Every structure is written in C-alpha cells, then in structure tokens.
Short mmCIF file of C-alpha atoms (C1' of nucleotides) in Angstrom, two decimals:
data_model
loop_
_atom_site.label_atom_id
_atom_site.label_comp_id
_atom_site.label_asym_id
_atom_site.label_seq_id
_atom_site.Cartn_x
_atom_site.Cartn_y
_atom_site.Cartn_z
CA UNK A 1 132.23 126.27 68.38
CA UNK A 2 133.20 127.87 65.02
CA UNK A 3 130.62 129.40 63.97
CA UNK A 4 130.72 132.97 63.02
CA UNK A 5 129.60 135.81 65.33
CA UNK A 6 126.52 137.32 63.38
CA UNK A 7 124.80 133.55 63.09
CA UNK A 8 122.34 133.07 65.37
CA UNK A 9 122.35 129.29 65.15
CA UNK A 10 123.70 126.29 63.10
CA UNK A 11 122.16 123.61 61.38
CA UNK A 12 123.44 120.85 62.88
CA UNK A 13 121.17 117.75 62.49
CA UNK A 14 124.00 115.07 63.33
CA UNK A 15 125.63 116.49 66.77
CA UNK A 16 122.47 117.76 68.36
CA UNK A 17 121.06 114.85 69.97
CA UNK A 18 124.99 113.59 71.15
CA UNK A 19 125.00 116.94 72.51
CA UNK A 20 121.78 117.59 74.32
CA UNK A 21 121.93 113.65 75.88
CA UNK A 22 125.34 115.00 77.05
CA UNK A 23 124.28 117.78 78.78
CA UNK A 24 121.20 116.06 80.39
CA UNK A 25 123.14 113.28 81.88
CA UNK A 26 125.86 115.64 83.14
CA UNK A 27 122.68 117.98 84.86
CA UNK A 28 120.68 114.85 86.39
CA UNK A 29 123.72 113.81 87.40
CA UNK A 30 124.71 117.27 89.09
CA UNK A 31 121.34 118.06 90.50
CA UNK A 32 119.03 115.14 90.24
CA UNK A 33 116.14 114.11 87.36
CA UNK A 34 113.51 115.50 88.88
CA UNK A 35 115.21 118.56 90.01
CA UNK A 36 116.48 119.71 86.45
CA UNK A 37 114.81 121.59 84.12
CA UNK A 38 114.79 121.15 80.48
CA UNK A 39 115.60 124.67 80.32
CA UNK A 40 119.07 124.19 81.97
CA UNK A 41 119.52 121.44 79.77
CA UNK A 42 118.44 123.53 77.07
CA UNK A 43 120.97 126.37 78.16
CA UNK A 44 123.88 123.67 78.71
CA UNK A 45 123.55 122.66 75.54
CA UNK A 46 123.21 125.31 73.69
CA UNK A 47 120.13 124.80 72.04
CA UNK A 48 116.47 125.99 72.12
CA UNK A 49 113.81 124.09 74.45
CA UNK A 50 111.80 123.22 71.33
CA UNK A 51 114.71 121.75 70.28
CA UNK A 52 115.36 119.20 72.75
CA UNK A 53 111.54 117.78 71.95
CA UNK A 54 112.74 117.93 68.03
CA UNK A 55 114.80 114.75 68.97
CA UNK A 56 113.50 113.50 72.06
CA UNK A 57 109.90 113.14 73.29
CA UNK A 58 110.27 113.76 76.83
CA UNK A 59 112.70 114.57 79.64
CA UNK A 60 112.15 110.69 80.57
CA UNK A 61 113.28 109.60 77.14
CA UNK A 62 116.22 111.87 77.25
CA UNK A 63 117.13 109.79 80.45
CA UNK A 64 116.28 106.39 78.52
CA UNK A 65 118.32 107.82 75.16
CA UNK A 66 121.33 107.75 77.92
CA UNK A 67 120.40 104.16 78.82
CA UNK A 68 120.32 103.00 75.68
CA UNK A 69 123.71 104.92 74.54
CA UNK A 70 125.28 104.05 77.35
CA UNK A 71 124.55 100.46 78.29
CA UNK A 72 122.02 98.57 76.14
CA UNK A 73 124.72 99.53 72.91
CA UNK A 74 127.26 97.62 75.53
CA UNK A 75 125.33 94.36 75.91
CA UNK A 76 125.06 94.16 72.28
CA UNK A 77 129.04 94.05 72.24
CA UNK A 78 129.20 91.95 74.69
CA UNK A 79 126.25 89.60 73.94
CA UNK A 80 128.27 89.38 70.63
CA UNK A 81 131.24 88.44 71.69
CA UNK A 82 129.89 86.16 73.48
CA UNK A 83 128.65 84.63 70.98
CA UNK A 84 131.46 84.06 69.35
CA UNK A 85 133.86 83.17 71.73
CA UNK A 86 134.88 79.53 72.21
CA UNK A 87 137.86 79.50 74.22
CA UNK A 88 137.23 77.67 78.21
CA UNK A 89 134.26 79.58 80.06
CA UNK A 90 136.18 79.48 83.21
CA UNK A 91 137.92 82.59 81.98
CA UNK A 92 134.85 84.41 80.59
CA UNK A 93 134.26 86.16 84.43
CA UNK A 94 137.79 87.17 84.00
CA UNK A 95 137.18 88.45 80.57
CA UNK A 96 133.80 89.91 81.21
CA UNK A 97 134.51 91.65 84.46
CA UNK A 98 137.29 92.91 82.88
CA UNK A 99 135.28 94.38 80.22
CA UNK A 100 132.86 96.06 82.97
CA UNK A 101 135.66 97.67 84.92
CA UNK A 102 137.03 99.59 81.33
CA UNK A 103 133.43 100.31 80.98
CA UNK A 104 133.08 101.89 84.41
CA UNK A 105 136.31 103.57 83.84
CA UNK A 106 135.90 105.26 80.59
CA UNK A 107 132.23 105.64 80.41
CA UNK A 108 129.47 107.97 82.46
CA UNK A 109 128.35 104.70 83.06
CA UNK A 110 128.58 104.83 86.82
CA UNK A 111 126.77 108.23 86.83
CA UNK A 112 123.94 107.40 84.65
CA UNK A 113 123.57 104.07 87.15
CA UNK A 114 123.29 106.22 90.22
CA UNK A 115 120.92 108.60 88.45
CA UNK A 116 118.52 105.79 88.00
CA UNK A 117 118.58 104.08 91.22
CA UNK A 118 118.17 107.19 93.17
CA UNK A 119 115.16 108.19 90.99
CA UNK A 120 113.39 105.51 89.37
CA UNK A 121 111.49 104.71 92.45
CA UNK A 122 109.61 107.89 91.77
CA UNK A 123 109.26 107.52 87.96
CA UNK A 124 107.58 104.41 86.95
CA UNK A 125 108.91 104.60 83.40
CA UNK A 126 112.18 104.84 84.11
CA UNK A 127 112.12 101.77 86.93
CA UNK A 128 110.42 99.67 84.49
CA UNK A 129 112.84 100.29 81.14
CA UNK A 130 115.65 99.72 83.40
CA UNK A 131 114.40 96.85 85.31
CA UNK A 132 113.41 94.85 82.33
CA UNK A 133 116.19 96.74 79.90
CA UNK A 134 119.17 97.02 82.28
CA UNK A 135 118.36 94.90 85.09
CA UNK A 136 117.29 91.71 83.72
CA UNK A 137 119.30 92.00 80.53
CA UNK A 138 122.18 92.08 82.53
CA UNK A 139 121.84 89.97 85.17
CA UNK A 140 120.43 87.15 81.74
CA UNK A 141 124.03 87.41 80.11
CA UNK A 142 125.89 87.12 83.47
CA UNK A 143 124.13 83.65 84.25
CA UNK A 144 124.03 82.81 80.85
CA UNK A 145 127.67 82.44 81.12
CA UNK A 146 127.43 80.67 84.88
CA UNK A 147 124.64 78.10 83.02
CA UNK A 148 127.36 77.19 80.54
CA UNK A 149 130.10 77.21 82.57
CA UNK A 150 128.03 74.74 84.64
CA UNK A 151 127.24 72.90 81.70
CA UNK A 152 130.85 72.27 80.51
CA UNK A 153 131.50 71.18 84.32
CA UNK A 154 134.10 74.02 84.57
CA UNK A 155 131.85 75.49 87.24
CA UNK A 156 129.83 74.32 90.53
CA UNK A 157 126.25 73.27 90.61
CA UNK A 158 124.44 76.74 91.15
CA UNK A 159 121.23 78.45 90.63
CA UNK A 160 122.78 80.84 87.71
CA UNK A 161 119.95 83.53 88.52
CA UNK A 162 120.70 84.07 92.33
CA UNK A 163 124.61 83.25 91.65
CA UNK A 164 124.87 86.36 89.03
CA UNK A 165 123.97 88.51 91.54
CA UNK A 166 126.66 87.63 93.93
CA UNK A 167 128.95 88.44 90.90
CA UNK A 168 127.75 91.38 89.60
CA UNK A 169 125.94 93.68 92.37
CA UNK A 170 129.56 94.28 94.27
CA UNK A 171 130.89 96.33 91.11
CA UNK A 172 127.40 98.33 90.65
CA UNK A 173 127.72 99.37 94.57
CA UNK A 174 131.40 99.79 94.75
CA UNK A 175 130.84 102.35 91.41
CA UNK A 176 127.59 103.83 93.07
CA UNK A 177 129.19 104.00 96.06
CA UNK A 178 132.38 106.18 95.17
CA UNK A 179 130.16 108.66 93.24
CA UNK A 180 127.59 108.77 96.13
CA UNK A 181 130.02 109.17 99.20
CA UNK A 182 133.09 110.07 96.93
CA UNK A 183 136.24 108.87 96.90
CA UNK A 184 137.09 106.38 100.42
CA UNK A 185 140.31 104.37 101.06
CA UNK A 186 137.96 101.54 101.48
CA UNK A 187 135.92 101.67 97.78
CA UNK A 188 139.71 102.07 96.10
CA UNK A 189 138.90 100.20 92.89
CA UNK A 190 142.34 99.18 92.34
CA UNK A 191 142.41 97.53 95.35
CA UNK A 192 138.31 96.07 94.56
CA UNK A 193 138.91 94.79 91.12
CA UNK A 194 140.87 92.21 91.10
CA UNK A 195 139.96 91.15 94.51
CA UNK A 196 136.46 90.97 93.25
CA UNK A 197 137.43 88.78 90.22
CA UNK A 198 139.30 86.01 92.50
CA UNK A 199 136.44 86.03 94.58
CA UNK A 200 133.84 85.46 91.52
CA UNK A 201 136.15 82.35 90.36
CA UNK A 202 136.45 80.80 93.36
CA UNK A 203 132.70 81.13 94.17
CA UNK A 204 132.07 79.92 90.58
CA UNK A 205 135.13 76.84 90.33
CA UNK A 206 133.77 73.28 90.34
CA UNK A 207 134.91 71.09 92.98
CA UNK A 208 137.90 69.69 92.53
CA UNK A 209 137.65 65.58 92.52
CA UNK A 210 138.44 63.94 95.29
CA UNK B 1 92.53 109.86 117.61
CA UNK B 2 90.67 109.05 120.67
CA UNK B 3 91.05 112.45 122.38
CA UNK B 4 87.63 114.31 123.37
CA UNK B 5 86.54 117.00 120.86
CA UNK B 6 87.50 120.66 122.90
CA UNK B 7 91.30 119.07 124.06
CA UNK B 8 93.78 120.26 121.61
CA UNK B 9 96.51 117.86 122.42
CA UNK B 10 98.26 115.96 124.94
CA UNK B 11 101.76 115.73 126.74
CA UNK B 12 103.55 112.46 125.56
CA UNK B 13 106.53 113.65 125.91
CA UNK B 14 107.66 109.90 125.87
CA UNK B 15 106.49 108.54 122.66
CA UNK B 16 107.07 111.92 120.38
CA UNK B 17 110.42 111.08 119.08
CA UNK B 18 109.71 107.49 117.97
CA UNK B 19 106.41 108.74 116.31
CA UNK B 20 107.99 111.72 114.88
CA UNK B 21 110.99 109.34 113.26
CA UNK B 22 108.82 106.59 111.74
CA UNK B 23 106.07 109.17 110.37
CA UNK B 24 109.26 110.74 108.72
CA UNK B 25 111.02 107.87 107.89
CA UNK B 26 107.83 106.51 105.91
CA UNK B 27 107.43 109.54 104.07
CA UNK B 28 110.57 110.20 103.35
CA UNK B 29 110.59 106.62 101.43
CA UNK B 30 107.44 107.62 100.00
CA UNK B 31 107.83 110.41 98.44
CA UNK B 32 111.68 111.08 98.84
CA UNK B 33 113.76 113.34 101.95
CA UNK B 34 114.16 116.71 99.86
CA UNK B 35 110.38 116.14 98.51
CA UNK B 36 109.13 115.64 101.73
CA UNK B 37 108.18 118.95 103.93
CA UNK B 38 108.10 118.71 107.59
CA UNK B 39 105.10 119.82 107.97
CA UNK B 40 103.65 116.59 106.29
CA UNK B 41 105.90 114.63 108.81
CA UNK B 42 104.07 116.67 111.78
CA UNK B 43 100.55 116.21 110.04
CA UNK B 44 101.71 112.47 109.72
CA UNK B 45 102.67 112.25 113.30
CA UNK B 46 99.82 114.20 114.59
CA UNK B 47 102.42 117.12 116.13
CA UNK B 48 102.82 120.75 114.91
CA UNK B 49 105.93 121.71 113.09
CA UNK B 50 107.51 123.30 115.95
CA UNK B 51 107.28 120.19 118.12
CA UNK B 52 109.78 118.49 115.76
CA UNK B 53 112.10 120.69 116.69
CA UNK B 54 111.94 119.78 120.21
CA UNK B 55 112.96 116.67 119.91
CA UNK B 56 115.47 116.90 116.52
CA UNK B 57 117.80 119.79 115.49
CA UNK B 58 116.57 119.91 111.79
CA UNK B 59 115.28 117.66 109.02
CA UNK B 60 118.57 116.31 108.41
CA UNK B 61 118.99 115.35 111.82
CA UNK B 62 115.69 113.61 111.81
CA UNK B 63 116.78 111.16 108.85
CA UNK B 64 119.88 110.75 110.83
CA UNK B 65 118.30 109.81 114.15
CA UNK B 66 116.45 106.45 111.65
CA UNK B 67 120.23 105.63 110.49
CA UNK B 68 121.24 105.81 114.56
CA UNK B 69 118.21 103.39 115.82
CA UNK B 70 117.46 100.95 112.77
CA UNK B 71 121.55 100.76 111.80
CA UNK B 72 124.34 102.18 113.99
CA UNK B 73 122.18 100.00 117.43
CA UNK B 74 122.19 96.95 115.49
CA UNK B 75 125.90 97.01 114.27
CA UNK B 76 126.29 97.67 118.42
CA UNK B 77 124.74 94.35 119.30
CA UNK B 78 126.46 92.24 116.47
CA UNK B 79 129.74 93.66 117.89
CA UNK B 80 129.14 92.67 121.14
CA UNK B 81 128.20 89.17 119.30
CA UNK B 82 131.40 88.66 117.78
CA UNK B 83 133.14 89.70 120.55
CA UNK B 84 131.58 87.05 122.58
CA UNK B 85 131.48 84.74 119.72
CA UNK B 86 134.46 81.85 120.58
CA UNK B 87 133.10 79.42 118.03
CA UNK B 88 135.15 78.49 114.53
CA UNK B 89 135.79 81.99 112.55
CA UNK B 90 134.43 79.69 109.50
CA UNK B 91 131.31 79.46 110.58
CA UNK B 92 130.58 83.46 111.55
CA UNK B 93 129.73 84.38 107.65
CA UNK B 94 126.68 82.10 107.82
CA UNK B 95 125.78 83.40 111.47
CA UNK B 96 126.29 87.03 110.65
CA UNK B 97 124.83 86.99 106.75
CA UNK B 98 121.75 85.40 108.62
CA UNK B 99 121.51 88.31 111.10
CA UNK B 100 121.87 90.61 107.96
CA UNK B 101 119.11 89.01 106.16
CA UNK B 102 116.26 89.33 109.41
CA UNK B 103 117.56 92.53 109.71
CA UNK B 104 116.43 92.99 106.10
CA UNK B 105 113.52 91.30 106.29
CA UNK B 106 111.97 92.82 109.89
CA UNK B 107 113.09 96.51 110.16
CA UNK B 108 113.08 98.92 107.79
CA UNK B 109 116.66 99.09 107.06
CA UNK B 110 116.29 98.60 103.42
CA UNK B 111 114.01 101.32 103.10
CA UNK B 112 116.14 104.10 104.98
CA UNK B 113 119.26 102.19 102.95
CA UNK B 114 117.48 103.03 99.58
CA UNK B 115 116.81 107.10 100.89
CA UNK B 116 119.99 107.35 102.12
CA UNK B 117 121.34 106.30 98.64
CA UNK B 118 119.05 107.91 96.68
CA UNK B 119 119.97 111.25 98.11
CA UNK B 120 123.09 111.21 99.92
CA UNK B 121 124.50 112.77 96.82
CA UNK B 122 123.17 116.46 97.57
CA UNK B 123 123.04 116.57 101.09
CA UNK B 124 126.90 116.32 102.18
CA UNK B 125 125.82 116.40 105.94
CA UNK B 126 123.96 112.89 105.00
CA UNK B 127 126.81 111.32 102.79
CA UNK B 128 129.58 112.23 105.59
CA UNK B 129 127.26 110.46 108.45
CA UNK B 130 126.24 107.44 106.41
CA UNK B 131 129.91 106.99 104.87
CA UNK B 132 131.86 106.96 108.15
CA UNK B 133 129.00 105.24 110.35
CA UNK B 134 127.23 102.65 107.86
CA UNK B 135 129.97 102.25 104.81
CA UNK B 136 132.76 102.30 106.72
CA UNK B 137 131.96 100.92 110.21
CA UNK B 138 129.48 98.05 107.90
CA UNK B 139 132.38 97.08 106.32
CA UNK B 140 135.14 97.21 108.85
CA UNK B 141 132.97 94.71 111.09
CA UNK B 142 133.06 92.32 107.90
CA UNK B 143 137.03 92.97 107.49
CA UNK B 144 137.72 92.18 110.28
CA UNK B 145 135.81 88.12 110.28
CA UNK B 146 137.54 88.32 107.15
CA UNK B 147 141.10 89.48 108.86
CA UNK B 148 140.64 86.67 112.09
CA UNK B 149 139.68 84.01 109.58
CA UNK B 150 143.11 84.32 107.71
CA UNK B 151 144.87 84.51 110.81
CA UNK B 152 143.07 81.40 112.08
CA UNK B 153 143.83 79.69 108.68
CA UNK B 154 140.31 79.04 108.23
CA UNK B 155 139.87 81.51 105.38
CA UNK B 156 142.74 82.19 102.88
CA UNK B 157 144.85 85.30 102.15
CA UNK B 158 143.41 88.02 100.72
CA UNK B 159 142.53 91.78 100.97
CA UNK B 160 140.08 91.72 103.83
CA UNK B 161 138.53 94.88 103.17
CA UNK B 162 138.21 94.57 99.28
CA UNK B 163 136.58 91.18 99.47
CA UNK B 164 134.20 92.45 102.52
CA UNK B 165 132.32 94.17 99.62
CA UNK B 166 132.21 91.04 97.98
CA UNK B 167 130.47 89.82 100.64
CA UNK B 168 128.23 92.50 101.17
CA UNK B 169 127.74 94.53 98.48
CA UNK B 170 125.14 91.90 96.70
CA UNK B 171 122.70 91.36 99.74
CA UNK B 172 122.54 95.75 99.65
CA UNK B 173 122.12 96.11 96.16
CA UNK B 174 119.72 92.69 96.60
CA UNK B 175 117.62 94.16 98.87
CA UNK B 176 117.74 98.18 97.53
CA UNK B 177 116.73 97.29 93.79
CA UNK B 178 113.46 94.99 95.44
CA UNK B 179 112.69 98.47 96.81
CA UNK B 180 113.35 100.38 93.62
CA UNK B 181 111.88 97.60 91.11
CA UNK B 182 109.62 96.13 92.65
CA UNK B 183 109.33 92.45 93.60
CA UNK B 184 110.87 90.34 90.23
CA UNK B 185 112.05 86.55 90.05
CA UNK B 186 115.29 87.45 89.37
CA UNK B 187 115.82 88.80 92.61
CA UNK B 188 113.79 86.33 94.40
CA UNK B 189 115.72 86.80 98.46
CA UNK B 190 114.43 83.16 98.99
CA UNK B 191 116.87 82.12 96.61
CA UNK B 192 119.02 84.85 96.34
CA UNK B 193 120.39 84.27 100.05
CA UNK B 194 121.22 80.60 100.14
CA UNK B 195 122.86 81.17 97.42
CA UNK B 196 125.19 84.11 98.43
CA UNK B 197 126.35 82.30 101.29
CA UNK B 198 127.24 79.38 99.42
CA UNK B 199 129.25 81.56 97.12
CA UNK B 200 130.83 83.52 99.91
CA UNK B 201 131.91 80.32 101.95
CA UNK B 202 133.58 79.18 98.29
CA UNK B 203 134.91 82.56 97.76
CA UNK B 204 136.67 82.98 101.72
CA UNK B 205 137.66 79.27 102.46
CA UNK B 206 141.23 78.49 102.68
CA UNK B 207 143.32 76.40 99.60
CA UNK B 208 141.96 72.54 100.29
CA UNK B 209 146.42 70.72 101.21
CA UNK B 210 147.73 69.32 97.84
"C1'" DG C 1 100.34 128.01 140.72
"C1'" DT C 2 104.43 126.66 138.38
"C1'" DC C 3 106.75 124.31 134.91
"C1'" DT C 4 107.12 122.73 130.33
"C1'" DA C 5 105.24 120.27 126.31
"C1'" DT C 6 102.93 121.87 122.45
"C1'" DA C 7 100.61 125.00 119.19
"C1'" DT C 8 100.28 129.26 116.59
"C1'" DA C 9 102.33 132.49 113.93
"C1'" DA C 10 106.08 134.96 111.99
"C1'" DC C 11 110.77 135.16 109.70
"C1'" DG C 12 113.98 134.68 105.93
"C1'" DA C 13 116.04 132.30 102.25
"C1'" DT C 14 115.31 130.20 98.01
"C1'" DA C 15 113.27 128.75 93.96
"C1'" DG C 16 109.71 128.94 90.50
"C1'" DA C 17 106.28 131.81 87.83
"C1'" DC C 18 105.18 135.48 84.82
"C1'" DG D 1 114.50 140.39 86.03
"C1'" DT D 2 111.01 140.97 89.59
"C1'" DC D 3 107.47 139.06 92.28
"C1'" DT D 4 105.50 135.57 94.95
"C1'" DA D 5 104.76 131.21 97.12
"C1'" DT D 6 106.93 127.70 99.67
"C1'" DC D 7 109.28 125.64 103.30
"C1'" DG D 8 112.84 125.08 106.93
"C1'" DT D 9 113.44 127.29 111.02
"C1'" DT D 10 112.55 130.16 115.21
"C1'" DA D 11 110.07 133.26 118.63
"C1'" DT D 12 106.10 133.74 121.38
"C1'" DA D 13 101.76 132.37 123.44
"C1'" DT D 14 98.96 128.83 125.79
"C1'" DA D 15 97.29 124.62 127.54
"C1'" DG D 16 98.02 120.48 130.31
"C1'" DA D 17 100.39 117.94 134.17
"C1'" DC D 18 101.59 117.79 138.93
#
DNA sequence: GTCTATATAACGATAGAC
DNA sequence: GTCTATCGTTATATAGAC
C-alpha cells in the first residue's frame, strides 16, 4: 500500500496472516481447494511462498485458519450470549437466526461453507475439523437451546438432535445454494428469512392446552 | 469378463449407456467430475473412450444423463402421483417426504446430489441444468402442496415457495453431509426423518379456531 | 457381403514442470 | 517463458451381427 518504491518488502508481522487467509479463501472460493496453488495465493497476497508457511503450516490449515476466523470465533459469541441471556427461550430462534442471517450477510461465511462441502469429501482433514468443529458444534448449541426450551415447557416434546437440523440445514442450503447456482427468484433471502423463522417457531411451539 | 481370449469385444449396443452412466457416476463420486478422466470411466465400463461418445455428447452430458434418470424420471412419476392423488392435501407431506426418503435411501440420488453440489460452481453448463430442472422444478412440486393446502384451508397462509425450502432443504443437506462426513449420531436418518415430518406438519398446519 | 458398433490412434487446447 | 504431458474430443480403421 504505502510503501515506498525502492523497498522490496515490508515488515509487517501483524497484517500478514489477515492478509494471506484473505486471499486464500477468496482463491478456493474462485477456483476450488484443490485446484489453487499456494503460489496464486502467494501472488494475491502479495507475499513470498515461504511466507505463507511462516504463519501457516499447510494449505489445509490455511483453509482451517478461515474456519476458525470465520465461524468457531462466532460460536464463542454466541455460546456467550447464550449464556447469559435469561429472557423467555421461545424467542432465542428468533434471536439466534437472526444473528445467523447478519452473519451470512456480512461475512464470507457462505463462501467458506461451500468451499468445504464441495471439498472435504476429498480431504479427510478438512471433513473431520469441520464435522466435529463446525458441524457438531453447531448443530450442539442449536439443540441446546430446543432442550431448554423444552425444559421450560415453552417448546414441544422433541428429540433436540434431529429437531436442530430441521432448523438449521434450510439457511446453510438456501446460502450454498445462491452462491452455487447464483442468484434465483426462488432462493431470494428476503423472501426465505423470515419465512424460515415462523416456520422454526411453529415447529418448535408447545401445544397449546386444550 | 466371460468373453473367450482372441474376441476383442462385443456389440451390446443395448446395455452401453446404462453401464457407461453408472461406471461414471461412481467415479465421479469417487474421486470428483473434473478429477475424473473419461478414459477411467471407459476402463471402468469396459468400453474404449470413443464409444462414450456414441452414446453421450461429452463428459458433461454424461453427468447430466445420471441427473435425467435417477432425478428429473422420478419427479415425473411423483407428478403424475399428485395429480392423481384426491386424498386430504394434509396428509401429502407425509406421503411425499416418505417417497423422498426411499428415494434417498435406494438410488443414488444423494450421491449425484453431493457431485452436482460440489462442482456445479465451475461448470456453468451443470449449474444452469441442475438449477432449472432439480432446484427449481424440486421445489415448485413442493410449492405447489404447499399452495393447494392453503387454498384447501388445511395448511395456513404463507409464502409457499419460501417455506418449500423449509421443508426440503434439511432432508438435502441431511442426506449430502452423511456423504461428506461420514455416518455420525447427530445425523442419524432413523431419527432425523420422523422427526422432520413432525416439525413440518407443525410448521404447515393451519391456526387451531379460537 | 453389408451395416454399424467398437477400437485404435491422432488432434488440439490447456495446464503444470523446469 | 518455453516445453511437455495430459485429457477431452474426433477421424479413421476393423471386427462382429445378420
């Protein structure tokens, strides 16, 4: 950026690894994992090869640094507020899914997503740090919040587990979906959202007494 | 296989195509579409390159011709089901989400659903196909229980095609992260499916009369 | 002997190596 | 930056069916 013509280079210990995770997510996301090499990423972000392996140890854990930047710093928020909330659970979906659609919104979120579930099938590493990272994690807090809500008798009987699902795979796949196929009529997430959200309370919502 | 030692091949002019598809599909979910080269397919299928394109117009056409017979025939005999169908709109979700989940279970939809995901995103030929004839035609059929249902009164008012991902979305991205992850608890289909339909019957029926 | 399903071999673009 | 190997695709030759 500002640096002067002659000068070959920078030291610049704090933006490097911001800026090479960058550039990697915006390649595999462009062209694939697999099919981008560290040298492009290299060249994108303006750094030596031997440089990328100063901060990371391998293309995979550039792809996991992502992850963790991107979504495991997220479920710490969350599973924070959590925590601390103690208003009624029947509006935690509400609050939560409301929470995941800014996410998806403002964050490469949705590309990093469809980055791993079109490749992690042929990387073990990265299926099995998302699976047990991203995956489970995620699905955990979701019926964490159906177990209590159950609990408290603001929600149905359910299995939590299987129910989460049902809540949370529609916003992955209507995310994936628009970046994979682009932009349809029929993915139009102002139209998804908040028909999604009624749907997830009235799946969730005890039965009223008789 | 069984034929003599000097013969160097036979005229089955018949079974080619299916062979040819299913040798490709399998390696194609193997190994990946752009990973896989053709002439593994023939080798697979016991053909020579050239006799694959007898049959198909190029490799993209031969993923295509899997999405025709394991998807686009089956969404042709569950329209002619519904279109038949004269029973209580309330009761087609269960019917239909049962279909969906042999369908899953028998063919190898999920499989071809997972490729087609995976790389959809740099082959444009592949996206356009699978976005008008899969995405779109999946989730019209879906709309349009959804669209009867409020008519009938059975189900209440809401955007039929937003909520048809609600409904569907979860028993995809159900069945594509098994493929992708492996078998875990957490997405157990024995549980997961019982428990979707509950939640879609709860999320589609109409307001109980104050 | 004719027709055509199938194999062999060559072409050309593209991408990866040095 | 050039060279080469790879792979989708196509042209030509041949073997099998009737």
């Amino acid at each position: 950026m500002s640096q002067s013509a002659e000068q070959k280079w920078q030291r610049r210990k704090e933006e490097r690894p911001a800026e090479i995770m960058e550039a990697a997510l915006t390649l595999f996301s462009e062209k694939g994992f697999a099919a981008t090499r560290l040298e492009d990423v290299a060249e994108a972000a303006g750094v030596s090869k031997a440089t990328i392996y100063l901060y990371f140890d391998s293309k995979i854990d550039l792809l996991l640094a992502n992850v963790q930047e991107i979504a495991l710093s997220r479920f710490d928020e969350i599973e924070t507020m959590l925590s601390l909330y103690d208003g009624k659970i029947a509006d935690l979906p509400t609050l939560l899914l409301g929470r995941v659609s800014e996410i998806a919104r403002t964050t490469k979120m949705p590309d990093l997503a469809r980055v791993v579930m079109s490749e992690a099938h042929n990387f073990p590493e990265i299926a099995d740090f998302y699976r047990d990272n991203v995956v489970k994690r995620g699905l955990g807090i979701i019926a964490g919040i159906i177990a209590r809500g159950i609990e408290s008798g603001e929600f149905r009987k359910c299995d939590p587990a299987a129910t989460a699902q049902s809540v949370m795979f529609p916003i992955i796949m209507n995310v994936i979906g628009r970046k994979t196929f682009g932009e349809i009529p029929e993915l139009d997430p102002m139209k998804f959202f908040p028909s999604h959200i009624d749907f997830v309370l009235r799946g969730l919502a005890a039965d009223k007494e008789a």
